[in-house]
Coordinates of C-alpha atoms and ligand atoms in Angstrom, one line a residue:
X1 CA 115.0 -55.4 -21.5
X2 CA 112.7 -57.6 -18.7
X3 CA 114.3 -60.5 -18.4
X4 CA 112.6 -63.0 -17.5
X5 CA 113.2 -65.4 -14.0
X6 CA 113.6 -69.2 -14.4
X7 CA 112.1 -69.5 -11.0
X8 CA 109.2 -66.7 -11.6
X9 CA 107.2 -65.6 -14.3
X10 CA 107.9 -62.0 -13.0
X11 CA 109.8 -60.2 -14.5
X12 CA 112.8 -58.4 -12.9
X13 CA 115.3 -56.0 -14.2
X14 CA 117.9 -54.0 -12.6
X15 CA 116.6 -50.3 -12.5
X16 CA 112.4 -49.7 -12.6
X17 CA 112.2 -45.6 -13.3
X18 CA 108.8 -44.3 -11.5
X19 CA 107.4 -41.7 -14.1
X20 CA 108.5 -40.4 -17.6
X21 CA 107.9 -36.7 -16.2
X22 CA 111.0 -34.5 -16.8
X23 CA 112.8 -36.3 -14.1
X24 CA 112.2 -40.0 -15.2
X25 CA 113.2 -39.0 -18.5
X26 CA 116.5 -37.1 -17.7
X27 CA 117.4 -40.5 -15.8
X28 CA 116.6 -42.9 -18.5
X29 CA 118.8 -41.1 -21.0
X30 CA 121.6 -40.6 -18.8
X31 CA 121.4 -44.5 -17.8
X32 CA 121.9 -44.6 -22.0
X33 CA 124.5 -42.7 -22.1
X34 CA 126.5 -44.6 -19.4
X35 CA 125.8 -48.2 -21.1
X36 CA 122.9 -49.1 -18.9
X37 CA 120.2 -50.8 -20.8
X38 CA 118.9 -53.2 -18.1
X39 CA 116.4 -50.7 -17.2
X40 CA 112.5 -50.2 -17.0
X41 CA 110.1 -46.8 -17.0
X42 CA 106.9 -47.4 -15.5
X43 CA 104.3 -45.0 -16.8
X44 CA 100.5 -44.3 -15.3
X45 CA 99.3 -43.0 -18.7
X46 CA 99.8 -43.6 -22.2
X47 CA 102.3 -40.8 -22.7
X48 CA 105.3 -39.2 -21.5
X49 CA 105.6 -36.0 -20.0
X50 CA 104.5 -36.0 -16.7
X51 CA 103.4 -32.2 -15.8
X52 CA 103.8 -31.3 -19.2
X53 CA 101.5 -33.9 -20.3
X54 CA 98.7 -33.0 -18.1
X55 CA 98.8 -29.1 -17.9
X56 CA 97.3 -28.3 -21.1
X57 CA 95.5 -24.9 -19.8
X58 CA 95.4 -21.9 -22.1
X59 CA 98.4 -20.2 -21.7
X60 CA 100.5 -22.8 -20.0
X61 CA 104.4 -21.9 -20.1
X62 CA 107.3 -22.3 -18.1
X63 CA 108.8 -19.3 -16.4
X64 CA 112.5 -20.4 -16.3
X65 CA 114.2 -19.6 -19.9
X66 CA 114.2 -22.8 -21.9
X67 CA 118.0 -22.6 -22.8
X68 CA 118.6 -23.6 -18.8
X69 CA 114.5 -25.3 -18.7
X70 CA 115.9 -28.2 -20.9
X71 CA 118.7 -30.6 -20.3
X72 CA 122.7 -29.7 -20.7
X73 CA 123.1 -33.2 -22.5
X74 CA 120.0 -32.4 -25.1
X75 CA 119.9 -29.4 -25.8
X76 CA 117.1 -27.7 -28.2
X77 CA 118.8 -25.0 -30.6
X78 CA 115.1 -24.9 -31.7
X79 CA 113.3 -23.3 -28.7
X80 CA 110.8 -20.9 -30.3
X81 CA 110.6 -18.2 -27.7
X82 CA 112.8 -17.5 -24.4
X83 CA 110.0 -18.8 -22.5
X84 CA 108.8 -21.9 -23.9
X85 CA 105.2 -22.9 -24.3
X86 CA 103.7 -26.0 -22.9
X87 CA 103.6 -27.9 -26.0
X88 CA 106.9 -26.8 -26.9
X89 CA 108.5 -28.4 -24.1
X90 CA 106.1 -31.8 -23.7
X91 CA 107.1 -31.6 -27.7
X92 CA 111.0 -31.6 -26.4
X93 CA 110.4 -34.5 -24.1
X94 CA 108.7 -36.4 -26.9
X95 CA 111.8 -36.0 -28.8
X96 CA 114.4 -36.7 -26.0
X97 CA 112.3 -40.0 -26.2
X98 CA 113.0 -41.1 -29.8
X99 CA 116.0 -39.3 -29.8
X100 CA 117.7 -41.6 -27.0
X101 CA 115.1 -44.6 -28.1
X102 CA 113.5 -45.0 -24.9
X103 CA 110.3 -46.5 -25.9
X104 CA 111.3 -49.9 -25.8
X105 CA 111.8 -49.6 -21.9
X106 CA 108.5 -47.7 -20.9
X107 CA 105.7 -49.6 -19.6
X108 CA 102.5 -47.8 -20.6
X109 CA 99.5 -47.5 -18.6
X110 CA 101.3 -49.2 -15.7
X111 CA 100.6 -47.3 -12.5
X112 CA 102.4 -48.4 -9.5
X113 CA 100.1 -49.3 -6.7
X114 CA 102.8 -50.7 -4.3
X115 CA 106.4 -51.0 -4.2
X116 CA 107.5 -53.5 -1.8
X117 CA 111.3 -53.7 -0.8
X118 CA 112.1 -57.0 0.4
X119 CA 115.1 -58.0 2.7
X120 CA 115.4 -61.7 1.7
X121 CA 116.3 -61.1 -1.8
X122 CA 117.3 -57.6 -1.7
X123 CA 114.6 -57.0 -4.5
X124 CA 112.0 -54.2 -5.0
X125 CA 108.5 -56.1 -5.5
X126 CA 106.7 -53.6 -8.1
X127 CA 102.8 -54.1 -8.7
X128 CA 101.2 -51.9 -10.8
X129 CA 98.3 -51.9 -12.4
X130 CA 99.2 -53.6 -15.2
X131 CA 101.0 -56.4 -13.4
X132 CA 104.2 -57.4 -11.2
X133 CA 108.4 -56.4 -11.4
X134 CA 111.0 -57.0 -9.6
X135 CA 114.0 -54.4 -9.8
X136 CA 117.4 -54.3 -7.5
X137 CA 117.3 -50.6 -7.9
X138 CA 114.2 -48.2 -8.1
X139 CA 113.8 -44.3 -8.7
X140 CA 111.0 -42.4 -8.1
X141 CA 110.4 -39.8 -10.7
X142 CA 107.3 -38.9 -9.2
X143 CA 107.7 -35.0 -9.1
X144 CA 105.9 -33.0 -6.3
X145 CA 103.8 -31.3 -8.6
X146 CA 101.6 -33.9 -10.2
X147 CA 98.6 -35.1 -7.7
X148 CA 96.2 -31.9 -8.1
X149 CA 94.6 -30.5 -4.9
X150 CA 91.2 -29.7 -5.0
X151 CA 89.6 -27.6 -2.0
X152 CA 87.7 -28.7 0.9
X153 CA 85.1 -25.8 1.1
X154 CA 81.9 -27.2 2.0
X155 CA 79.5 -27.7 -0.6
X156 CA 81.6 -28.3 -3.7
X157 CA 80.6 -31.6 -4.2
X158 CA 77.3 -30.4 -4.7
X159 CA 78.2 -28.0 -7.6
X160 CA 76.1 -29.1 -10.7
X161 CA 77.9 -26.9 -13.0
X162 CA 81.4 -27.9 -14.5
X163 CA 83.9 -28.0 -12.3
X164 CA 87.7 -28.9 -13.6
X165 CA 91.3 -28.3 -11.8
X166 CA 93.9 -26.3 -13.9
X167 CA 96.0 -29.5 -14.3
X168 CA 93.0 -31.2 -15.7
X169 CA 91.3 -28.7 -18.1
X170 CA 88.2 -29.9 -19.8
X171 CA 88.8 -28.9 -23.4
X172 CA 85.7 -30.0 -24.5
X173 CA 83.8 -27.3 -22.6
X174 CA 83.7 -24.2 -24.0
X175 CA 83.6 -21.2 -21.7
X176 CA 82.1 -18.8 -24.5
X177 CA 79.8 -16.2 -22.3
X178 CA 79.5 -17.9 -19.2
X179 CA 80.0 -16.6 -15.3
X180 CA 83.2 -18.5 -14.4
X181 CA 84.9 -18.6 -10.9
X182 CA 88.6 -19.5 -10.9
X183 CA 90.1 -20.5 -7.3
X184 CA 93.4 -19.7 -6.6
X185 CA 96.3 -16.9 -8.1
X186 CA 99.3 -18.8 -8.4
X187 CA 101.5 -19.5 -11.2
X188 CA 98.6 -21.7 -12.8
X189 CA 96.1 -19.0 -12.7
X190 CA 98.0 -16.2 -13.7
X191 CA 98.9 -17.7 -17.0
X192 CA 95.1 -18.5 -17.9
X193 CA 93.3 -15.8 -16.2
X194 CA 94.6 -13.8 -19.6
X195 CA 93.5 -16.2 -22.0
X196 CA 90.0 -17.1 -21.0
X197 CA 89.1 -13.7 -19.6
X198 CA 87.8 -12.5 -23.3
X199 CA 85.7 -15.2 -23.7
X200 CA 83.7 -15.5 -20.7
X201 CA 80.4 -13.2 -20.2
X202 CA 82.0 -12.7 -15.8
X203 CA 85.3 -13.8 -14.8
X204 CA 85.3 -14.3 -10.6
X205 CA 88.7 -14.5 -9.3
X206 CA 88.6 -15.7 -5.7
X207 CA 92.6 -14.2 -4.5
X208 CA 92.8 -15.6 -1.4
X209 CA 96.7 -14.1 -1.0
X210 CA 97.3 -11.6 -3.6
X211 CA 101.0 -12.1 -5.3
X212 CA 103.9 -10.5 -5.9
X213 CA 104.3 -10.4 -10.0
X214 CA 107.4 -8.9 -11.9
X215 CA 107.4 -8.2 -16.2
X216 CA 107.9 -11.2 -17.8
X217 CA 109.4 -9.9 -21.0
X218 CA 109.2 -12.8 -23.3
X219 CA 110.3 -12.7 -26.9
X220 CA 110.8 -14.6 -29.7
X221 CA 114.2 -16.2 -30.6
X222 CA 114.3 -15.6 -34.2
X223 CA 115.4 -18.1 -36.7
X224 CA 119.0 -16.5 -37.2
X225 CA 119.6 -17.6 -33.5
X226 CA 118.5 -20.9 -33.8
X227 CA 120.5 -21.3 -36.9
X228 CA 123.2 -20.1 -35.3
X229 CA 122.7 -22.5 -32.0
X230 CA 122.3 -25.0 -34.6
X231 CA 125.9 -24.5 -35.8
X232 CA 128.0 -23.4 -33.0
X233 CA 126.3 -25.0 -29.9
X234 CA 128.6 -23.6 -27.6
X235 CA 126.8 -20.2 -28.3
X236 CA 123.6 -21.7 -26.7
X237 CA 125.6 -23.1 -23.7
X238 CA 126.8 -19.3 -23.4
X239 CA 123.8 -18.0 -23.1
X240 CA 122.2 -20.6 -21.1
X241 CA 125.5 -20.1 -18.7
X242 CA 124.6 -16.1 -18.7
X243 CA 120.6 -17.0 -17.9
X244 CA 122.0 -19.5 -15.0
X245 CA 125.1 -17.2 -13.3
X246 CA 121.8 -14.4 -13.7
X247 CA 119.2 -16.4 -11.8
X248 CA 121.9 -17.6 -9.1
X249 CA 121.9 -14.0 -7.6
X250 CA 117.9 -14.8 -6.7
X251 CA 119.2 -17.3 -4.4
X252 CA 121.5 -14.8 -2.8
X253 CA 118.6 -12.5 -2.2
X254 CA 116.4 -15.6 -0.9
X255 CA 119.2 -17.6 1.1
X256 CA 121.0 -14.9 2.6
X257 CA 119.9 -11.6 2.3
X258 CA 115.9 -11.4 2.2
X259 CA 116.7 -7.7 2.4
X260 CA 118.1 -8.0 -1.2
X261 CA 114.2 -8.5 -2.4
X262 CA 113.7 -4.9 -1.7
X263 CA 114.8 -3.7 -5.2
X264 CA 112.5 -6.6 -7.0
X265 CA 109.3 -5.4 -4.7
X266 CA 110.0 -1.8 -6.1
X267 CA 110.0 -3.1 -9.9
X268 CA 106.9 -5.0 -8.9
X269 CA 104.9 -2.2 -7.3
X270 CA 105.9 -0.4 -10.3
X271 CA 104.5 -2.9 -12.5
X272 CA 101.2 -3.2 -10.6
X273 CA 100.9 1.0 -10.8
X274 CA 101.9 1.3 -14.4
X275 CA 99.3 -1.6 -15.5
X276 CA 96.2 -1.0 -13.2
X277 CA 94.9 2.4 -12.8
X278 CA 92.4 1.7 -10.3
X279 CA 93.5 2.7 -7.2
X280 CA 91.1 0.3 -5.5
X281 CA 91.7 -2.1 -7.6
X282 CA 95.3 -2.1 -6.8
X283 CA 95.0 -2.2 -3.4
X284 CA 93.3 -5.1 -3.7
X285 CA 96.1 -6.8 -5.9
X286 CA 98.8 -5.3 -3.4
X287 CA 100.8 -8.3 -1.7
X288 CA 101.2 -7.7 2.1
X289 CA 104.2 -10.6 2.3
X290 CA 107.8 -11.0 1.4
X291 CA 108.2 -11.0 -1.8
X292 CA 110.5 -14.4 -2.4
X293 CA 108.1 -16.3 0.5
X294 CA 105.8 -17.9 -2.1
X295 CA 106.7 -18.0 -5.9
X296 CA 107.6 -15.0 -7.8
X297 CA 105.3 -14.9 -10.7
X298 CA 106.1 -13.1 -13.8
X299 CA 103.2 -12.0 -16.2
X300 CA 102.7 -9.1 -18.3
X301 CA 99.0 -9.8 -19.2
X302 CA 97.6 -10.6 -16.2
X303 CA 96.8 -7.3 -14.5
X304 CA 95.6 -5.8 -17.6
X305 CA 93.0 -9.1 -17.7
X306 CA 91.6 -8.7 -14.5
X307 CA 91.4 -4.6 -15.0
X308 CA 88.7 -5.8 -17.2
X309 CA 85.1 -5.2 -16.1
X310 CA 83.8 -9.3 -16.7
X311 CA 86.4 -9.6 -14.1
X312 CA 86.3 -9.3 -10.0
X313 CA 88.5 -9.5 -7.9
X314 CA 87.1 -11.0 -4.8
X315 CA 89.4 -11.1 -1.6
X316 CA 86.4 -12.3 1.1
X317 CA 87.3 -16.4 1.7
X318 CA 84.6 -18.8 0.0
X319 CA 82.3 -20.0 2.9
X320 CA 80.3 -22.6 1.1
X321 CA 79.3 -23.6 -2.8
X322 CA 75.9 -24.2 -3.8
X323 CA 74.8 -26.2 -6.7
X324 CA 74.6 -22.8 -8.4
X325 CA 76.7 -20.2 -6.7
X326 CA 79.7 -19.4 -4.7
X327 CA 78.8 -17.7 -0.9
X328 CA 81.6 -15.9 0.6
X329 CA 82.3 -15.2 3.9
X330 CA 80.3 -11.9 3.9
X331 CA 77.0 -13.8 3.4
X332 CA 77.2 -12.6 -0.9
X333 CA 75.9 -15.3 -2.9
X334 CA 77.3 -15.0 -6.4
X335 CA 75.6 -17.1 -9.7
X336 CA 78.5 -19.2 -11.4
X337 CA 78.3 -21.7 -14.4
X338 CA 81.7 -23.5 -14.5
X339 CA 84.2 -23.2 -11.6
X340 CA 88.2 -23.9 -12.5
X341 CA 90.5 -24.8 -9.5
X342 CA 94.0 -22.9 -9.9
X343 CA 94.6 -24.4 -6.1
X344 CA 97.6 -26.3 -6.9
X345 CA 99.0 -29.9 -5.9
X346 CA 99.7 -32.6 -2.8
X347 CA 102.9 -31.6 -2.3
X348 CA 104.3 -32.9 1.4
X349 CA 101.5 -35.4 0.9
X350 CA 102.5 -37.0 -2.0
X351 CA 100.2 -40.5 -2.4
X352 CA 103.2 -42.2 -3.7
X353 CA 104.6 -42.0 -0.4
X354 CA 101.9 -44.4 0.9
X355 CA 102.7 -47.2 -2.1
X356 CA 106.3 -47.7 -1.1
X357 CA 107.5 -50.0 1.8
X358 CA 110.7 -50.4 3.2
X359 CA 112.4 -52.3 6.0
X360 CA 110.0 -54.4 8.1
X361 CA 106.7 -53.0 5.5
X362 CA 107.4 -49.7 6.8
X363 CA 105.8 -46.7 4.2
X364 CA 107.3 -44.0 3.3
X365 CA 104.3 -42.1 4.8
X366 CA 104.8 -43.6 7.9
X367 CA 108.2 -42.9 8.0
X368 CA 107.6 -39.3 6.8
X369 CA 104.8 -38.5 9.5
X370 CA 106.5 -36.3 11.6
X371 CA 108.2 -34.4 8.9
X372 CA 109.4 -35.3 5.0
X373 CA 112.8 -35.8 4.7
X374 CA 115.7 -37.8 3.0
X375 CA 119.4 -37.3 2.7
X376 CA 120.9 -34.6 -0.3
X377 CA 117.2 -35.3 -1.0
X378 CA 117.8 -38.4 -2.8
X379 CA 118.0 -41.4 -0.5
X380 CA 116.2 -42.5 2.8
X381 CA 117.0 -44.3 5.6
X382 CA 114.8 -47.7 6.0
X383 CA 114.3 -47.8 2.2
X384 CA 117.5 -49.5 0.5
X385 CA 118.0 -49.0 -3.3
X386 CA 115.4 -46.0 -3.9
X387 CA 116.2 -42.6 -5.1
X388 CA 114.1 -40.1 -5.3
X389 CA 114.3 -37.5 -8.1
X390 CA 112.9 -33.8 -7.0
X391 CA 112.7 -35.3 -3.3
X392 CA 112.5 -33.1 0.1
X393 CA 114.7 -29.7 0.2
X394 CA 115.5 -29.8 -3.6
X395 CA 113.0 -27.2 -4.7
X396 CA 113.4 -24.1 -6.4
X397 CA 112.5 -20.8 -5.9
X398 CA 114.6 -19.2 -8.4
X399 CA 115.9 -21.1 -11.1
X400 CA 115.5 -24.2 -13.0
X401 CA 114.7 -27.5 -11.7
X402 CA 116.3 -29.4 -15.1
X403 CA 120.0 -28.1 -12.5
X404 CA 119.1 -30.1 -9.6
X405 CA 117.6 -33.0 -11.5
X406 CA 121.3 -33.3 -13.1
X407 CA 123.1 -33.3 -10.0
X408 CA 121.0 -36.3 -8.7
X409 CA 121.5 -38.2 -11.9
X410 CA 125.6 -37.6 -11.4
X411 CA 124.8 -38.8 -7.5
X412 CA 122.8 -42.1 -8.5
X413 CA 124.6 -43.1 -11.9
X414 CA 127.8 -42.8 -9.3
X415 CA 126.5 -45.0 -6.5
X416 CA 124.9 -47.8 -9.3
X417 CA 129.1 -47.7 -10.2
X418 CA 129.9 -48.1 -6.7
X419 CA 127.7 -51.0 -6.2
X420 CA 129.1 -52.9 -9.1
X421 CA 132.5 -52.5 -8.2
X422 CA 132.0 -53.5 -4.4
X423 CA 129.4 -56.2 -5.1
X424 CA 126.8 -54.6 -3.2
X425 CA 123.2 -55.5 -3.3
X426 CA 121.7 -53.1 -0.9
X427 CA 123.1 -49.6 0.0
X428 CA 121.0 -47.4 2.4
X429 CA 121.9 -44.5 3.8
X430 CA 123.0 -44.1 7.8
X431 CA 119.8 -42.8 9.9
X432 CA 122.4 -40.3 11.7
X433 CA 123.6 -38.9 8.4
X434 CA 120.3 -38.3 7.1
X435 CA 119.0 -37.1 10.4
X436 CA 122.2 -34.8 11.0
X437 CA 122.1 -33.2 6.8
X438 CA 118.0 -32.6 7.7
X439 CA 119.4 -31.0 11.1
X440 CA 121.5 -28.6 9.4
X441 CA 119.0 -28.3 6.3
X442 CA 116.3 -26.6 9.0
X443 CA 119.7 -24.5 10.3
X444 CA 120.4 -22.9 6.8
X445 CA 116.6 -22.5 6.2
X446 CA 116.1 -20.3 9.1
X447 CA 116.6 -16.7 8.3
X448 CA 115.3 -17.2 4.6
X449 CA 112.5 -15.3 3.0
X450 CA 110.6 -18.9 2.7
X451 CA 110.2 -18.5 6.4
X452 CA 109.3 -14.4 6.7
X453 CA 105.7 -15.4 7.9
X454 CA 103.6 -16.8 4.7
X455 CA 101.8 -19.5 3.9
X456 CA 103.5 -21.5 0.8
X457 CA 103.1 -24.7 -0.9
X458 CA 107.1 -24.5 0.5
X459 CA 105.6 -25.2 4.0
X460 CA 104.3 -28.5 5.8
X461 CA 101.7 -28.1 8.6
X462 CA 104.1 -27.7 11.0
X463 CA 105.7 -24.9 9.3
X464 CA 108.7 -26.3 7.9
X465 CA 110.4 -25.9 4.9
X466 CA 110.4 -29.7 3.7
X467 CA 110.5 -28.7 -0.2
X468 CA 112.9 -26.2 -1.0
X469 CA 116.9 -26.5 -1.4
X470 CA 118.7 -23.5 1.0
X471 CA 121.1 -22.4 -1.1
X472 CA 123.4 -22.2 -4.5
X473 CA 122.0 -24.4 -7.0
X474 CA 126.3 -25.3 -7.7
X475 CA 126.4 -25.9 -3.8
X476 CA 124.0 -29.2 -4.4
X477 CA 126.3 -30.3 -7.7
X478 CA 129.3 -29.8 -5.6
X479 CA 127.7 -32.2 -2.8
X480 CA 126.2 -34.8 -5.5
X481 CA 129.2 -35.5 -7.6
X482 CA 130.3 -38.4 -6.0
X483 CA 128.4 -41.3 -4.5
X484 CA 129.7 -40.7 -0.5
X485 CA 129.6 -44.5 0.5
X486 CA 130.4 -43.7 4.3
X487 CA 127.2 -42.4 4.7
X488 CA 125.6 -45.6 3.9
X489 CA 125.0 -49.1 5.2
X490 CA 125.8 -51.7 2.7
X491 CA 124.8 -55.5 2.2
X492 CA 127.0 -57.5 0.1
X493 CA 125.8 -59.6 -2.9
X494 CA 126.3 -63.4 -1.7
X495 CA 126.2 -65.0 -5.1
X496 CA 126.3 -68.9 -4.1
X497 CA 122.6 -68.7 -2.9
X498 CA 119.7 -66.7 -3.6
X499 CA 119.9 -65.2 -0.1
X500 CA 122.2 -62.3 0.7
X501 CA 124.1 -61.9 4.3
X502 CA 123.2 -59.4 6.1
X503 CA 126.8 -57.9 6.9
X504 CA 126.1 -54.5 7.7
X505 CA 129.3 -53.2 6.3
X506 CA 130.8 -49.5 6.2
X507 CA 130.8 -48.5 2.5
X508 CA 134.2 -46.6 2.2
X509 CA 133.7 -46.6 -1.8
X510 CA 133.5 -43.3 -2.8
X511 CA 136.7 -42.3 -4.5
Ligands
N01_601 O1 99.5 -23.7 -7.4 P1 99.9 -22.8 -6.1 P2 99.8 -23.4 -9.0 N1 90.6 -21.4 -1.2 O2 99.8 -23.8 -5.0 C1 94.9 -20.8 -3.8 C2 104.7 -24.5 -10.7 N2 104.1 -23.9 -11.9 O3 99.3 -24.5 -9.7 O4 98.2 -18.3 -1.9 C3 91.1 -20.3 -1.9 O5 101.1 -22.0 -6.3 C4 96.2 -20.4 -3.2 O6 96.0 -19.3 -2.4 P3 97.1 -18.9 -1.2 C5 105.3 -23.5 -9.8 O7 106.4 -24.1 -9.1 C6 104.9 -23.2 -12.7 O8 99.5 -22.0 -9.4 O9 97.5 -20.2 -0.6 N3 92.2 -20.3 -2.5 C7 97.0 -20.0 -4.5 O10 96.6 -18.7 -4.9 C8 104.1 -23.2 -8.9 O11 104.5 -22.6 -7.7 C9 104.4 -22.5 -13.7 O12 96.4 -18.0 -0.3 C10 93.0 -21.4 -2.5 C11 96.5 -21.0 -5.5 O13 95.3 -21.5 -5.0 C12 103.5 -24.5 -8.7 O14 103.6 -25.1 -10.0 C13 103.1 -22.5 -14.0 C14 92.6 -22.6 -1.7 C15 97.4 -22.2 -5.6 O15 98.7 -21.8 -6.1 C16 102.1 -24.5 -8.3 O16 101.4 -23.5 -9.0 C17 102.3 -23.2 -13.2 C18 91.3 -22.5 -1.1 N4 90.9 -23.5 -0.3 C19 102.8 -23.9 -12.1 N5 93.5 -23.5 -1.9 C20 105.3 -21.8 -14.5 O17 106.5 -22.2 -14.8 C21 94.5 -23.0 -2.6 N6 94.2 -21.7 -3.0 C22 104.9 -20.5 -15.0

């Protein structure tokens, strides 16, 4: 599908997709479905899958249902269990690929290094690292959860044992008997903690905030079912419309009535007493926040793991890491052989952000230094023709991300229409109108449990809530079905030269 230039050797095509995560992917086949072929995926690796390519811990699962984790326009009557496994789902997104033939439009091993927009012919300028694009139209599909963040504690560099993050587990080292330290407690950990805690001789858990965890209750979908969602497909959509109306009530307790957590704590502290008999053990694992202000995690092996005795629970911060131990803050030097990082990803400092230039070379770094942000968290003012997929404030705390990544397809497949039928080479959206939804954004996020006093991934240094979405996950689809071309600034397409005018025009498109 790159076509191309008679004047360059570069070639250009109309949409370049960042990423064949989840996100990429979801765009790519609805472009299909809507008759768009002129369209590219640029991929870093030499497979799809994005986070569910790389996490390949023991134990790695989603903890959203799969019937609502997957996409309403492929669905999988084949899911195995109500909470999928990680190879499950990369498996899924494997077979999305051939099952919508998008092969011949990914570019493999193709990182982008810079994306350059350019004003004069209203072009994205792509490297990567396996050479140059041009595209009228770019989307990011780089998700927030994909750069891994490693600690700075002093010392770690030093570490002469092994020494791997969560999202990049080293399979080829076997944990058999050793004294292991994992960092961290969040969703990541909790799901390995269980799995590797038999073989290792000392498991070390370093719980800097302990969290709150509910049952998980997973269970098998038996064949019968899938048979069943096989032949009457609707019966899957049923169930995955029960699982979503379900989960929507979490954002009533998170959004508007924190107090509504209450209940959920009680089934948590009663989950924590029935599983760990310890009493000083539990106190250690009791969580002293909100529940709802970091992520809910569900698990029904991981307190029965670290009742173990290989296993402490250590609460006192690391101060330093020697080439052969971990010191905490109490001055307790403790003898480790491999130490796993569960201390999850860049998320508000996402190093895409510094690759991509708008207006007048301007990053979106720069532009995002005093705060990320972007409008319906798609589109951003100074940057013409990008989309973002999974951008600022349309996180998640309670349900599934495949909902929101669905309304921004609707959003952008609407505006690419919108440009066609007005001739438009550049739409970019109004600084006011981005500046004015952020405004009220920070309004509706006040008063939320995300903002009860903890410290979350959710948060950026200044202690706002740049990630997640305040609200009903139908409130974003009702704001995304339709391209609204008032908010934007549009350049027409001047098609007797290879320049474009620069008429600023009021976009009064959407219908
Ligand atoms: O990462 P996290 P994750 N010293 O950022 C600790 C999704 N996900 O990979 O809480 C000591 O949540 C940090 O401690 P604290 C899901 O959206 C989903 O686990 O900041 N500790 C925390 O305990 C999830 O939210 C699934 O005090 C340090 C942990 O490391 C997101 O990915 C599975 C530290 C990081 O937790 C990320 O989850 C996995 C330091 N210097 C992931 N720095 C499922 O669907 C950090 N920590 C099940």
């Amino acid at each position: 599908t790159a076509m191309p230039q008679e004047q360059h050797t570069i070639p250009h095509t109309r949409i370049a997709i960042l990423g064949t995560g989840f996100s990429g992917l979801g765009m790519a086949i609805r472009l299909k479905q809507q008759g768009y072929e002129d369209f590219l995926i640029l991929e870093r690796a030499d497979d799809v899958g994005g986070t569910w390519r790389d996490n390949t811990y023991p134990g790695c699962a989603c903890d959203v249902p799969s019937h609502l984790y997957s996409f309403s326009f492929a669905l999988n009557p084949n899911w195995s269990r109500a909470y999928s496994t990680q190879p499950e789902i990369w498996a899924y997104l494997r077979a999305c690929v051939d099952r919508y033939d998008l092969r011949p439009h990914i570019r493999w091993n193709s990182e982008v290094l810079a994306s350059r927009w350019d004003d004069g012919d209203a072009r994205w300028h792509i490297t990567t690292s396996a050479g140059e694009y041009t595209a009228d139209i770019s989307i990011s599909g780089q998700g927030p959860l994909s750069e891994p963040a490693i600690p700075a504690i002093p010392g770690l560099a030093s570490f002469a044992g092994a020494l791997f993050h969560s999202a990049q587990w080293d399979h080829t080292h076997d944990l058999a008997g050793e004294r292991v330290a994992v960092i961290g407690t969040g969703a990541s950990a909790i799901q390995f903690v269980p799995q590797i805690q038999p073989q290792v001789g000392q498991l070390d858990l370093y719980m800097r905030t302990p969290p709150w965890i509910i049952p998980r209750n997973d269970h098998d979908i038996p064949p019968w079912r899938q048979a069943l969602f096989r032949a009457l497909p609707l019966t899957q959509r049923a169930v995955r419309g029960a699982i979503y109306a379900q989960r929507e009530i979490g954002a009533l307790a998170m959004v508007y009535r924190p107090a509504m957590m209450a209940s959920a704590a009680k089934e948590a502290t009663k989950h924590l007493a029935t599983q760990v008999a310890d009493p000083a053990l539990r106190a250690q694992l009791t969580p002293t926040y909100t529940m709802g202000c970091k992520r809910i995690l569900i698990s029904d092996d991981f307190y029965p793991a670290v009742a173990q005795p290989n296993v402490a629970v250590i609460n006192t911060s690391i101060r330093e890491i020697r080439p052969h131990s971990i010191i905490t803050a109490d001055g307790q030097e403790r003898p480790v052989d491999t130490i796993i990082c569960a201390t999850g990803f860049h998320v508000v400092d996402l190093p895409i952000a510094e690759r991509i230039q708008g207006h007048g070379g301007q990053t979106l770094a720069g532009a995002w230094q005093g705060g990320v942000e972007a409008y319906l968290g798609t589109t951003i003012a100074g940057f013409p023709n990008l989309f973002l997929l999974i951008g600022p404030n349309t996180g998640l705390g309670h349900t599934s991300m495949v909902y929101m990544m669905e309304s921004q397809y609707n959003y952008i497949i609407d505006a690419l229409r919108v440009m066609e039928r007005q001739h438009l080479a550049a739409i970019e959206v109004r600084p006011q109108v981005q500046a004015d939804y952020n405004a009220e954004m920070q309004q509706r996020l006040k008063g939320t449990v995300w903002l009860t006093g903890c410290k979350s991934w959710y948060l950026d240094a200044n202690g706002r809530n740049s990630t997640l979405w305040p609200g009903f996950t139908f409130a974003y689809r009702r704001r995304t079905r339709h391209f609204d071309g008032a908010s934007y600034l549009a350049k027409v397409a001047v098609t007797t030269s290879a320049s474009t005018s620069s008429v600023a025009a009021a976009s009064t498109a959407a219908e």
